[in-house]
Amino acid sequence: MSIQENYRILAAAVAAAAKRADRDPEEVLLLAVTKSVDLPQVQELYDLGVRHFAENREPELLRKTAAMPDDIVWHFIGPLQSNKVRKVVKNAQVIHALDSIALIERVDRICGEENRHPDVMLEVNVSGETSKGGFTVSEAAGAAKVAANCKNIHFVGLMTMAPNHAEEAVLHQVFGGLAALRDQLEKDLGLSLPVLSMGMSGDFASAIACGATIVRIGTALFV
Ligand SMILES: *Cc1c(COP(=O)(O)O)cnc(C)c1O
């Protein structure tokens, strides 16, 4: 199928999942993850009106931001190495996966130096899989306090990844767990954390049922 057809089908599926959950479809952003494709495919989505794109590696982010129009909002969704922070901060407006206190502080300091003010999320390893990055659920409050006190970044929410090919019950545990943690942090710390970045090609409907506001979709756009 064409990218155009895939996009229409996915946008409709995202909206339908939101409606099933009694949510406003406008609340859920279909974030196009373009890490596995080249510029012509990015351009095709751009021509359809897509303006939010995501990359998970710094060299690919730089290559694509340099080549594409300036009205795109670029999201960095990968693990962020400390020596890549400056380039990522200069090229992405949203950073999804801050996963250590040192990294939060470094990103904030460099944002100050570069006069950049990205939205950021903290990655939380809700599933507990050792292969996944992120704060543990019990570390999250401490990290959230640090992020909330930063002057340059905008701490807006949480991000997680579910196990691959997980059953529905596990997905609900992981995505529901992130939503519950967000609610708890808002209450305990007096924060507003509207963003839940969760759900990918295989599990976005469950994530939306649990409150996702950004679903990060790659594979299903380009099959
Ligand atoms: C690649 C990637 C995605 C997209 O995954 P698909 O299964 O291809 O939709 C989402 N989030 C992160 C962090 C990724 O690296």
mmCIF file of C-alpha atoms and ligand atoms in Angstrom:
data_model
loop_
_atom_site.group_PDB
_atom_site.id
_atom_site.type_symbol
_atom_site.label_atom_id
_atom_site.label_comp_id
_atom_site.label_asym_id
_atom_site.label_seq_id
_atom_site.Cartn_x
_atom_site.Cartn_y
_atom_site.Cartn_z
ATOM 1 C CA MET A 1 0.000 0.000 0.000
ATOM 2 C CA SER A 2 1.066 3.589 -0.450
ATOM 3 C CA ILE A 3 2.238 5.774 2.397
ATOM 4 C CA GLN A 4 -0.762 7.962 1.742
ATOM 5 C CA GLU A 5 -3.180 5.054 2.220
ATOM 6 C CA ASN A 6 -1.313 3.810 5.283
ATOM 7 C CA TYR A 7 -1.432 7.254 6.810
ATOM 8 C CA ARG A 8 -5.173 7.651 6.200
ATOM 9 C CA ILE A 9 -5.877 4.199 7.662
ATOM 10 C CA LEU A 10 -3.729 4.866 10.717
ATOM 11 C CA ALA A 11 -5.139 8.331 11.319
ATOM 12 C CA ALA A 12 -8.641 6.826 11.192
ATOM 13 C CA ALA A 13 -7.609 3.988 13.542
ATOM 14 C CA VAL A 14 -6.096 6.476 16.008
ATOM 15 C CA ALA A 15 -9.273 8.585 15.936
ATOM 16 C CA ALA A 16 -11.463 5.485 16.338
ATOM 17 C CA ALA A 17 -9.433 4.292 19.332
ATOM 18 C CA ALA A 18 -9.815 7.725 20.927
ATOM 19 C CA LYS A 19 -13.575 7.705 20.382
ATOM 20 C CA ARG A 20 -13.891 4.195 21.823
ATOM 21 C CA ALA A 21 -12.168 5.519 24.934
ATOM 22 C CA ASP A 22 -14.540 8.504 25.069
ATOM 23 C CA ARG A 23 -11.686 10.819 24.261
ATOM 24 C CA ASP A 24 -11.371 13.700 21.816
ATOM 25 C CA PRO A 25 -9.361 12.433 18.795
ATOM 26 C CA GLU A 26 -7.673 15.848 18.684
ATOM 27 C CA GLU A 27 -5.952 14.940 21.967
ATOM 28 C CA VAL A 28 -3.886 12.201 20.324
ATOM 29 C CA LEU A 29 -0.938 13.012 18.071
ATOM 30 C CA LEU A 30 0.070 10.445 15.455
ATOM 31 C CA LEU A 31 3.829 10.985 15.508
ATOM 32 C CA ALA A 32 5.506 9.752 12.308
ATOM 33 C CA VAL A 33 8.681 7.830 13.159
ATOM 34 C CA THR A 34 10.895 8.120 10.078
ATOM 35 C CA LYS A 35 14.063 6.406 11.350
ATOM 36 C CA SER A 36 13.760 3.543 8.850
ATOM 37 C CA VAL A 37 12.992 5.624 5.742
ATOM 38 C CA ASP A 38 14.643 8.235 3.584
ATOM 39 C CA LEU A 39 13.750 11.795 2.579
ATOM 40 C CA PRO A 40 11.267 11.004 -0.221
ATOM 41 C CA GLN A 41 9.034 9.154 2.244
ATOM 42 C CA VAL A 42 9.301 11.994 4.753
ATOM 43 C CA GLN A 43 8.409 14.415 1.975
ATOM 44 C CA GLU A 44 5.390 12.307 1.033
ATOM 45 C CA LEU A 45 4.027 12.560 4.558
ATOM 46 C CA TYR A 46 4.863 16.263 4.656
ATOM 47 C CA ASP A 47 2.859 16.773 1.476
ATOM 48 C CA LEU A 48 -0.114 15.113 3.196
ATOM 49 C CA GLY A 49 0.123 17.772 5.909
ATOM 50 C CA VAL A 50 2.075 15.813 8.529
ATOM 51 C CA ARG A 51 4.249 18.171 10.593
ATOM 52 C CA HIS A 52 5.399 16.031 13.551
ATOM 53 C CA PHE A 53 8.265 13.658 12.796
ATOM 54 C CA ALA A 54 10.522 11.580 15.032
ATOM 55 C CA GLU A 55 14.027 10.178 14.834
ATOM 56 C CA ASN A 56 15.922 8.076 17.339
ATOM 57 C CA ARG A 57 19.517 8.746 16.260
ATOM 58 C CA GLU A 58 21.333 12.066 16.163
ATOM 59 C CA PRO A 59 23.027 11.765 12.724
ATOM 60 C CA GLU A 60 19.718 10.905 11.053
ATOM 61 C CA LEU A 61 17.959 13.737 12.908
ATOM 62 C CA LEU A 62 20.555 16.231 11.647
ATOM 63 C CA ARG A 63 20.446 14.928 8.100
ATOM 64 C CA LYS A 64 16.672 15.134 7.888
ATOM 65 C CA THR A 65 16.222 18.455 9.704
ATOM 66 C CA ALA A 66 18.768 20.009 7.326
ATOM 67 C CA ALA A 67 16.933 18.731 4.252
ATOM 68 C CA MET A 68 13.305 19.307 5.221
ATOM 69 C CA PRO A 69 11.271 22.538 5.631
ATOM 70 C CA ASP A 70 11.480 24.564 8.840
ATOM 71 C CA ASP A 71 7.837 24.229 9.864
ATOM 72 C CA ILE A 72 8.318 20.624 10.999
ATOM 73 C CA VAL A 73 8.296 19.820 14.709
ATOM 74 C CA TRP A 74 11.073 17.264 15.198
ATOM 75 C CA HIS A 75 10.874 14.825 18.089
ATOM 76 C CA PHE A 76 13.881 12.911 19.386
ATOM 77 C CA ILE A 77 12.643 9.573 20.741
ATOM 78 C CA GLY A 78 15.828 7.551 21.174
ATOM 79 C CA PRO A 79 18.178 7.111 24.082
ATOM 80 C CA LEU A 80 20.205 10.335 24.273
ATOM 81 C CA GLN A 81 23.965 10.014 24.761
ATOM 82 C CA SER A 82 25.552 12.863 26.674
ATOM 83 C CA ASN A 83 27.908 13.792 23.820
ATOM 84 C CA LYS A 84 24.925 14.146 21.457
ATOM 85 C CA VAL A 85 22.890 16.482 23.638
ATOM 86 C CA ARG A 86 23.934 19.776 22.031
ATOM 87 C CA LYS A 87 23.147 18.690 18.475
ATOM 88 C CA VAL A 88 19.858 17.137 19.486
ATOM 89 C CA VAL A 89 18.832 20.202 21.480
ATOM 90 C CA LYS A 90 19.577 22.449 18.505
ATOM 91 C CA ASN A 91 17.468 20.329 16.149
ATOM 92 C CA ALA A 92 14.573 18.799 18.091
ATOM 93 C CA GLN A 93 11.706 20.652 19.760
ATOM 94 C CA VAL A 94 10.523 17.627 21.747
ATOM 95 C CA ILE A 95 12.731 15.103 23.581
ATOM 96 C CA HIS A 96 10.886 11.966 24.688
ATOM 97 C CA ALA A 97 13.243 9.775 26.657
ATOM 98 C CA LEU A 98 15.318 11.479 29.354
ATOM 99 C CA ASP A 99 16.440 8.567 31.500
ATOM 100 C CA SER A 100 18.904 9.804 34.118
ATOM 101 C CA ILE A 101 19.159 12.758 36.477
ATOM 102 C CA ALA A 102 22.582 13.646 35.067
ATOM 103 C CA LEU A 103 21.062 13.728 31.581
ATOM 104 C CA ILE A 104 18.156 15.951 32.674
ATOM 105 C CA GLU A 105 20.600 18.421 34.217
ATOM 106 C CA ARG A 106 22.907 18.338 31.215
ATOM 107 C CA VAL A 107 20.065 18.877 28.733
ATOM 108 C CA ASP A 108 18.789 21.809 30.793
ATOM 109 C CA ARG A 109 22.235 23.427 31.026
ATOM 110 C CA ILE A 110 22.885 23.087 27.290
ATOM 111 C CA CYS A 111 19.381 24.370 26.502
ATOM 112 C CA GLY A 112 20.314 27.478 28.495
ATOM 113 C CA GLU A 113 23.530 27.915 26.516
ATOM 114 C CA GLU A 114 21.715 27.431 23.215
ATOM 115 C CA ASN A 115 18.582 29.367 24.201
ATOM 116 C CA ARG A 116 16.372 26.407 23.374
ATOM 117 C CA HIS A 117 13.294 25.365 25.356
ATOM 118 C CA PRO A 118 12.145 21.913 24.271
ATOM 119 C CA ASP A 119 9.243 19.979 25.703
ATOM 120 C CA VAL A 120 10.701 16.945 27.453
ATOM 121 C CA MET A 121 9.359 13.701 28.854
ATOM 122 C CA LEU A 122 10.944 11.289 31.281
ATOM 123 C CA GLU A 123 11.178 7.676 30.161
ATOM 124 C CA VAL A 124 9.834 5.238 32.724
ATOM 125 C CA ASN A 125 10.493 1.514 32.542
ATOM 126 C CA VAL A 126 7.061 0.415 33.695
ATOM 127 C CA SER A 127 7.404 -3.140 32.389
ATOM 128 C CA GLY A 128 10.626 -3.701 34.320
ATOM 129 C CA GLU A 129 12.286 -5.434 31.354
ATOM 130 C CA THR A 130 16.054 -5.225 31.777
ATOM 131 C CA SER A 131 16.478 -4.538 28.045
ATOM 132 C CA LYS A 132 14.560 -1.263 28.347
ATOM 133 C CA GLY A 133 15.857 2.114 29.478
ATOM 134 C CA GLY A 134 14.191 4.615 31.738
ATOM 135 C CA PHE A 135 13.654 5.370 35.381
ATOM 136 C CA THR A 136 12.054 2.742 37.555
ATOM 137 C CA VAL A 137 8.615 3.667 38.831
ATOM 138 C CA SER A 138 10.088 4.302 42.280
ATOM 139 C CA GLU A 139 12.800 6.603 40.882
ATOM 140 C CA ALA A 140 10.330 8.654 38.889
ATOM 141 C CA ALA A 141 9.268 11.095 41.614
ATOM 142 C CA GLY A 142 12.865 12.107 42.333
ATOM 143 C CA ALA A 143 13.581 12.594 38.653
ATOM 144 C CA ALA A 144 10.339 14.520 38.168
ATOM 145 C CA LYS A 145 11.313 16.947 40.927
ATOM 146 C CA VAL A 146 14.633 17.618 39.246
ATOM 147 C CA ALA A 147 13.004 18.076 35.826
ATOM 148 C CA ALA A 148 10.299 20.351 37.220
ATOM 149 C CA ASN A 149 12.923 22.622 38.797
ATOM 150 C CA CYS A 150 14.853 23.057 35.553
ATOM 151 C CA LYS A 151 14.705 26.538 34.045
ATOM 152 C CA ASN A 152 15.140 25.870 30.339
ATOM 153 C CA ILE A 153 13.389 22.609 29.521
ATOM 154 C CA HIS A 154 9.594 22.233 29.746
ATOM 155 C CA PHE A 155 8.863 19.036 31.632
ATOM 156 C CA VAL A 156 5.488 18.005 30.196
ATOM 157 C CA GLY A 157 5.023 14.298 30.802
ATOM 158 C CA LEU A 158 6.153 10.684 30.656
ATOM 159 C CA MET A 159 7.122 8.142 28.000
ATOM 160 C CA THR A 160 7.275 4.364 28.030
ATOM 161 C CA MET A 161 7.693 1.342 25.770
ATOM 162 C CA ALA A 162 5.680 -1.853 26.214
ATOM 163 C CA PRO A 163 7.252 -5.274 25.707
ATOM 164 C CA ASN A 164 7.143 -6.444 22.074
ATOM 165 C CA HIS A 165 4.133 -8.584 21.131
ATOM 166 C CA ALA A 166 2.711 -8.348 24.632
ATOM 167 C CA GLU A 167 -0.781 -9.575 25.429
ATOM 168 C CA GLU A 168 -3.547 -7.082 25.973
ATOM 169 C CA ALA A 169 -3.453 -7.549 29.760
ATOM 170 C CA VAL A 170 0.258 -6.716 29.863
ATOM 171 C CA LEU A 171 -0.228 -3.692 27.626
ATOM 172 C CA HIS A 172 -2.903 -2.380 29.964
ATOM 173 C CA GLN A 173 -0.632 -2.950 32.926
ATOM 174 C CA VAL A 174 2.212 -1.010 31.314
ATOM 175 C CA PHE A 175 0.226 1.821 29.716
ATOM 176 C CA GLY A 176 -2.233 2.065 32.591
ATOM 177 C CA GLY A 177 0.734 2.035 34.949
ATOM 178 C CA LEU A 178 2.305 5.031 33.224
ATOM 179 C CA ALA A 179 -0.981 6.943 33.348
ATOM 180 C CA ALA A 180 -1.419 6.151 37.047
ATOM 181 C CA LEU A 181 2.155 7.254 37.764
ATOM 182 C CA ARG A 182 1.524 10.508 35.928
ATOM 183 C CA ASP A 183 -1.627 11.119 37.998
ATOM 184 C CA GLN A 184 0.298 10.403 41.189
ATOM 185 C CA LEU A 185 3.157 12.765 40.272
ATOM 186 C CA GLU A 186 0.728 15.527 39.390
ATOM 187 C CA LYS A 187 -0.974 15.140 42.745
ATOM 188 C CA ASP A 188 2.117 14.683 44.919
ATOM 189 C CA LEU A 189 4.292 17.313 43.253
ATOM 190 C CA GLY A 190 1.636 19.788 42.141
ATOM 191 C CA LEU A 191 2.699 19.493 38.495
ATOM 192 C CA SER A 192 0.809 19.543 35.234
ATOM 193 C CA LEU A 193 1.970 16.619 33.075
ATOM 194 C CA PRO A 194 -0.425 16.436 30.142
ATOM 195 C CA VAL A 195 1.733 14.337 27.828
ATOM 196 C CA LEU A 196 1.815 10.528 27.765
ATOM 197 C CA SER A 197 4.039 9.267 24.935
ATOM 198 C CA MET A 198 3.171 5.582 24.613
ATOM 199 C CA GLY A 199 2.087 3.172 21.938
ATOM 200 C CA MET A 200 3.721 2.156 18.643
ATOM 201 C CA SER A 201 2.585 0.404 15.440
ATOM 202 C CA GLY A 202 1.551 -2.801 17.192
ATOM 203 C CA ASP A 203 -0.024 -1.466 20.363
ATOM 204 C CA PHE A 204 -1.234 2.112 19.854
ATOM 205 C CA ALA A 205 -4.931 1.296 20.336
ATOM 206 C CA SER A 206 -4.298 -0.030 23.859
ATOM 207 C CA ALA A 207 -2.119 2.962 24.639
ATOM 208 C CA ILE A 208 -4.856 5.354 23.539
ATOM 209 C CA ALA A 209 -7.383 3.464 25.673
ATOM 210 C CA CYS A 210 -5.067 4.122 28.625
ATOM 211 C CA GLY A 211 -4.614 7.826 27.901
ATOM 212 C CA ALA A 212 -1.772 8.189 25.379
ATOM 213 C CA THR A 213 -1.500 11.692 23.913
ATOM 214 C CA ILE A 214 1.349 10.815 21.523
ATOM 215 C CA VAL A 215 1.569 7.509 19.666
ATOM 216 C CA ARG A 216 4.919 6.925 17.935
ATOM 217 C CA ILE A 217 4.312 5.071 14.684
ATOM 218 C CA GLY A 218 6.953 3.871 12.250
ATOM 219 C CA THR A 219 6.580 0.436 10.681
ATOM 220 C CA ALA A 220 2.829 0.610 10.026
ATOM 221 C CA LEU A 221 3.254 3.798 7.960
ATOM 222 C CA PHE A 222 5.774 2.282 5.605
ATOM 223 C CA VAL A 223 4.710 -1.345 5.047
HETATM 224 C C1 LIG B 1 11.195 2.891 16.259
HETATM 225 C C2 LIG B 1 10.504 3.448 17.430
HETATM 226 C C3 LIG B 1 9.103 3.582 17.428
HETATM 227 C C4 LIG B 1 8.226 3.131 16.272
HETATM 228 O O1 LIG B 1 8.054 1.754 16.339
HETATM 229 P P1 LIG B 1 7.161 0.974 15.239
HETATM 230 O O2 LIG B 1 6.918 -0.341 15.871
HETATM 231 O O3 LIG B 1 8.000 0.913 14.006
HETATM 232 O O4 LIG B 1 5.932 1.752 15.032
HETATM 233 C C5 LIG B 1 8.507 4.120 18.558
HETATM 234 N N1 LIG B 1 9.234 4.521 19.615
HETATM 235 C C6 LIG B 1 10.575 4.420 19.644
HETATM 236 C C7 LIG B 1 11.305 4.886 20.841
HETATM 237 C C8 LIG B 1 11.263 3.881 18.555
HETATM 238 O O5 LIG B 1 12.594 3.777 18.582
#
